[in-house]
Protein backbone atom coordinates (compact mmCIF):
# COMPACT_ATOMS: atom_id res chain seq x y z
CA UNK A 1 56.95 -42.11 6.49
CA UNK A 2 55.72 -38.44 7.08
CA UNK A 3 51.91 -37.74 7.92
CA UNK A 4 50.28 -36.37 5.43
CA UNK A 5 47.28 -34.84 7.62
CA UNK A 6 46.94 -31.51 7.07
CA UNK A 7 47.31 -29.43 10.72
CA UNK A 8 44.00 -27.83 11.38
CA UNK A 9 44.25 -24.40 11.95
CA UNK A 10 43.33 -22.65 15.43
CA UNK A 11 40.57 -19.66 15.16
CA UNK A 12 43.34 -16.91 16.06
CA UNK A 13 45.69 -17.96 13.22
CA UNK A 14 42.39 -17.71 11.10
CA UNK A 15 41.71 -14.72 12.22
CA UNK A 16 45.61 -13.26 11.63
CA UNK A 17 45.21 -14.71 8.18
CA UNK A 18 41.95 -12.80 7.71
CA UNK A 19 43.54 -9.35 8.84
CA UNK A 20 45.99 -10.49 5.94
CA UNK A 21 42.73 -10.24 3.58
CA UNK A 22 42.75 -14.05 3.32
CA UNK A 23 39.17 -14.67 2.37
CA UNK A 24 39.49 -18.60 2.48
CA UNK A 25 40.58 -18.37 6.33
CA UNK A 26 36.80 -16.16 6.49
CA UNK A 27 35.14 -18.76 4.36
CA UNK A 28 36.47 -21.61 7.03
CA UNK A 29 35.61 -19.42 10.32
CA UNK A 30 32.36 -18.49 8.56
CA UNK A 31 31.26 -22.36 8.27
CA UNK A 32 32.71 -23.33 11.15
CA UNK A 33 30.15 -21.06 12.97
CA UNK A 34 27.40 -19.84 10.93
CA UNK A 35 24.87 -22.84 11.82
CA UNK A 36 25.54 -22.77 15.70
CA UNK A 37 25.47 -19.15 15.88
CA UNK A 38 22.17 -19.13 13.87
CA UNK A 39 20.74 -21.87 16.23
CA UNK A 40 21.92 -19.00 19.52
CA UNK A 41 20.69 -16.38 17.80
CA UNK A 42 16.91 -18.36 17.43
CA UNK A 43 16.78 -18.68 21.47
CA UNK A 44 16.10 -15.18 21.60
CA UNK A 45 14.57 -14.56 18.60
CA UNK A 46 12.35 -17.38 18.16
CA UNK A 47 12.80 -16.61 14.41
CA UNK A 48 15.10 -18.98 12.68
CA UNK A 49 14.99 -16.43 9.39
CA UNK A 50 16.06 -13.41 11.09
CA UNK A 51 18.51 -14.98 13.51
CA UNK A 52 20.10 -16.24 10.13
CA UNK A 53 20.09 -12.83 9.26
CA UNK A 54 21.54 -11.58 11.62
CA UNK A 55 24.66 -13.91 11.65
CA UNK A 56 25.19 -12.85 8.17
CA UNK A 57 25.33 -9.44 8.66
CA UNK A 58 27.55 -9.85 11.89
CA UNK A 59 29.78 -11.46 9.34
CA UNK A 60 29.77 -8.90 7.01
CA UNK A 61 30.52 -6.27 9.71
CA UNK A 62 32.97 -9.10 10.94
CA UNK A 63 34.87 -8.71 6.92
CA UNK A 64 34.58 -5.47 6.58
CA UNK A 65 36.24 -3.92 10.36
CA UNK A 66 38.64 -7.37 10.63
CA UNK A 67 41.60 -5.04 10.84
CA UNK A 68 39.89 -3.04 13.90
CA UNK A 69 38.52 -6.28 15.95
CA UNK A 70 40.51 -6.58 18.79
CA UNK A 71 39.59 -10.56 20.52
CA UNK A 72 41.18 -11.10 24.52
CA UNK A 73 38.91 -14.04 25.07
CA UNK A 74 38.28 -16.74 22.41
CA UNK A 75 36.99 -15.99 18.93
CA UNK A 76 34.56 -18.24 19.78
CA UNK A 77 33.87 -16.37 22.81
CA UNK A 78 33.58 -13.15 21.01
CA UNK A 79 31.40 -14.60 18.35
CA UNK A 80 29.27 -15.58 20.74
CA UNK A 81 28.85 -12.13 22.93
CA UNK A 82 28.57 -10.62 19.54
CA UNK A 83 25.73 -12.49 18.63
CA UNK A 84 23.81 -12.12 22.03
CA UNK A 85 24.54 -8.39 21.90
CA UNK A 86 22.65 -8.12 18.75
CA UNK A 87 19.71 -10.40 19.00
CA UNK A 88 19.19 -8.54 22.34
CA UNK A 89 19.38 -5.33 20.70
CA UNK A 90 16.84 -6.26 18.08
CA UNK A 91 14.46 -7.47 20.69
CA UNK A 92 14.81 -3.84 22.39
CA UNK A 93 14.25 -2.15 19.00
CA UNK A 94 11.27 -4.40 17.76
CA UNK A 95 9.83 -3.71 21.50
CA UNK A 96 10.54 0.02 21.11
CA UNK A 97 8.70 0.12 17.73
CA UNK A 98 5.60 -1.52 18.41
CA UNK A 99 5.39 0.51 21.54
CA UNK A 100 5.48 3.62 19.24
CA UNK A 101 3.09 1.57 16.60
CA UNK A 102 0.55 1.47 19.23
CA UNK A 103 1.21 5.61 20.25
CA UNK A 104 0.35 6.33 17.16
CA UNK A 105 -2.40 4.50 16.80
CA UNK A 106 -3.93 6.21 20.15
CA UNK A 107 -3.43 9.44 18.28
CA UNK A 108 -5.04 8.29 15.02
CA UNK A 109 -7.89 6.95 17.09
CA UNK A 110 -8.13 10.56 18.82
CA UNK A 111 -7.80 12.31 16.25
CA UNK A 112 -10.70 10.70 14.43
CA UNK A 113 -13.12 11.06 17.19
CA UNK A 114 -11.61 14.68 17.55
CA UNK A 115 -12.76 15.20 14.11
CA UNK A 116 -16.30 13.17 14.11
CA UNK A 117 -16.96 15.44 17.19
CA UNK A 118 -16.00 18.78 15.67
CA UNK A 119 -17.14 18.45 12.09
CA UNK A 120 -20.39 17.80 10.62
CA UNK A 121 -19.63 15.32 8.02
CA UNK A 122 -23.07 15.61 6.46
CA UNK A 123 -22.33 19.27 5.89
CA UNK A 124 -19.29 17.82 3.55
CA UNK A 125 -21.35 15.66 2.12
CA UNK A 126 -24.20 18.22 1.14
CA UNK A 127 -21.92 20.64 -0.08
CA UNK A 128 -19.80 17.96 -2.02
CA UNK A 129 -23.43 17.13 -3.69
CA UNK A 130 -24.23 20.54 -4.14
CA UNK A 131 -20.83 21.81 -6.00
CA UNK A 132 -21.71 18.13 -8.48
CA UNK A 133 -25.11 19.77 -9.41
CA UNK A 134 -23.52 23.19 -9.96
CA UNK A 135 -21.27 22.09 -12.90
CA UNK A 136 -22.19 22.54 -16.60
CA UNK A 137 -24.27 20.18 -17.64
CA UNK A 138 -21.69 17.78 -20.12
CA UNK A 139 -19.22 18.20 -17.03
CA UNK A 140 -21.99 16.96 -14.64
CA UNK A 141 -22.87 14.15 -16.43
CA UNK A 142 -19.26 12.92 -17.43
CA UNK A 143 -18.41 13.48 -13.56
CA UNK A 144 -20.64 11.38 -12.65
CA UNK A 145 -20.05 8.34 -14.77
CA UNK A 146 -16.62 7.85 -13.65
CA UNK A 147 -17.24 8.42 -10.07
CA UNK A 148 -20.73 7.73 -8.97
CA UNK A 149 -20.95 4.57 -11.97
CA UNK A 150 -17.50 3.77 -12.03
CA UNK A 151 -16.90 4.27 -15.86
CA UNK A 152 -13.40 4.34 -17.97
CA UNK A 153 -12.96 7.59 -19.46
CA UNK A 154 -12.74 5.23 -23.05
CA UNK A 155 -16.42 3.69 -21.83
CA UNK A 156 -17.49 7.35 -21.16
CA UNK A 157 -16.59 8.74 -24.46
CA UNK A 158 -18.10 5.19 -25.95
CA UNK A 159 -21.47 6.11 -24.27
CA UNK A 160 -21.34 9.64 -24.81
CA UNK A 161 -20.07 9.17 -28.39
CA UNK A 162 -17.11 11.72 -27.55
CA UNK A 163 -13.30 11.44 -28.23
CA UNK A 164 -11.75 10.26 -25.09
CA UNK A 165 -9.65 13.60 -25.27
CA UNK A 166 -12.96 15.48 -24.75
CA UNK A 167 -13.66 13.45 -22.03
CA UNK A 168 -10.27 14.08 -20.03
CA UNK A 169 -11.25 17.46 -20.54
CA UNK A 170 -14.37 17.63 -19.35
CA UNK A 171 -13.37 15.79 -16.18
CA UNK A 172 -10.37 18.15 -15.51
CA UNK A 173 -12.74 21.33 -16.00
CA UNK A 174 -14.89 19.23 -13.58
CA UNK A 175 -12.59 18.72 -10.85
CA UNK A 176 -11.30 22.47 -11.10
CA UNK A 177 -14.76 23.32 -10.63
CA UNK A 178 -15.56 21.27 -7.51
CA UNK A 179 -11.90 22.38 -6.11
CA UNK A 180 -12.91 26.09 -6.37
CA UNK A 181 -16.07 25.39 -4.52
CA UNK A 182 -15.66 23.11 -1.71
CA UNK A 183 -12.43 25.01 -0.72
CA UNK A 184 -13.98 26.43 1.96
CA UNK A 185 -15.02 23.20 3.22
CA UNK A 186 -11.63 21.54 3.22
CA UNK A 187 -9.80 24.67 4.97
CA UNK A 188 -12.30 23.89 7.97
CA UNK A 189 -11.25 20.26 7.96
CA UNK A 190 -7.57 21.16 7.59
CA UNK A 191 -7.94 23.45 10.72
CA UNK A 192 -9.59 21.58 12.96
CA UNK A 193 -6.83 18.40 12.13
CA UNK A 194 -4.51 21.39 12.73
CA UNK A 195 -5.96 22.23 16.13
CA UNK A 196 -6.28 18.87 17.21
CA UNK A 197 -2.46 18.29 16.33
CA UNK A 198 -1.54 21.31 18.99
CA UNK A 199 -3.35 20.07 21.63
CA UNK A 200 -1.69 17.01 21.77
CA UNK A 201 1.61 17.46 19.91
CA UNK A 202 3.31 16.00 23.18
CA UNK A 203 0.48 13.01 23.69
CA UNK A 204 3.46 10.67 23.86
C-alpha cells in the first residue's frame, strides 16, 4: 500500500520554486515564519506593531529581489540576520531622528529668545493697533467684527445689513490696507529671524 503523506518540502526547494515565480511556495515560507520573526523582531523593538511591519516589508523586498538573493547558510538563518539587520537599523534611525528633533528644538528655543531680546513686541502691537484705527471707517468696523469679535462674514453682513459680497470686500480692502502699513514692521522681524539664522546656521 503506498503512503499517501505528502513529502514536506525543505526551505531551499521553496525558495528554488519561488525564483520560479511560484507564489504558493512564498505563501508557505511566508507562514512558516512570519509569527516567529515578528516575535524577534519585538525584542528589539519592544513594538509588536512595527516589528510586524517590518517582517512584511522584508517580505515584500524578499518577493520582489527573489531572483538576486543569494542564501550560503540556512534560509532560516538568513531570515533571521535579515530581520536583526533591520530592527537594528530602525533603532539607529529612530535614535538619529529624535536626536535631530531635539536640535531643532534648541534652535527654535534660541531663536525665540533671540527674537524676544531684539524686538519690541509692544512696538508690533501698537503699530498693528494703530494701522486698525487708520482704515476707513466701514473697513474698520467690519475688521473688527471678524477678528477682534470673532464674527462670520454672513453674521457681519446680518448685523451690518450688507450683502455678504460687500463684506468680503470690505475685509480684503482692509487687509490690503494694514499690509501696506505694517510692512515696515514685518521687514524688521524678517531681518532679525534672518540674522539670527546666520549666526547659528552651523548650531548643530
Amino acid at each position: 500500500m503506498k503512503s499517501t503523506l505528502k513529502k514536506v518540502k525543505t526551505d531551499f526547494e521553496l525558495l528554488d520554486e519561488i525564483k520560479s515565480d511560484d507564489k504558493s511556495s512564498f505563501k508557505i515560507l511566508f507562514e512558516k515564519y512570519y509569527s516567529q520573526l515578528s516575535r524577534f523582531a519585538n525584542l528589539y523593538l519592544k513594538n509588536l506593531d512595527i516589528a510586524e511591519d517590518i517582517v512584511q516589508e522584508f517580505f515584500v523586498q524578499f518577493w520582489i529581489k527573489r531572483n538576486e538573493i543569494s542564501i550560503n547558510t540556512s534560509v532560516k538563518s538568513y531570515f533571521y540576520q535579515s530581520i536583526r539587520n533591520r530592527a537594528l537599523n530602525y533603532n539607529r534611525d529612530k535614535k538619529e531622528s529624535l536626536s535631530i528633533n531635539s536640535d531643532l528644538e534648541k534652535v527654535e528655543n534660541l531663536l525665540v529668545t533671540e527674537i524676544k531680546e531684539n524686538f519690541d513686541f509692544s512696538i508690533m502691537k501698537n503699530a498693528f493697533n494703530s494701522a486698525v484705527e487708520s482704515l476707513p471707517e466701514k473697513c474698520k468696523v467690519i475688521f473688527k467684527m471678524s477678528r477682534e469679535e470673532g464674527l462670520t462674514y454672513k453674521q457681519i453682513s446680518e448685523k451690518l445689513n450688507l450683502s455678504q459680497k460687500t463684506v468680503e470686500s470690505q475685509m480684503r480692502i482692509a487687509l490690503m490696507k494694514m499690509r501696506e502699513k505694517l510692512k515696515p514692521m514685518l521687514e524688521s522681524l524678517i531681518s532679525i529671524i534672518i540674522i539670527f539664522f546666520q549666526k547659528n546656521i552651523f548650531f548643530f
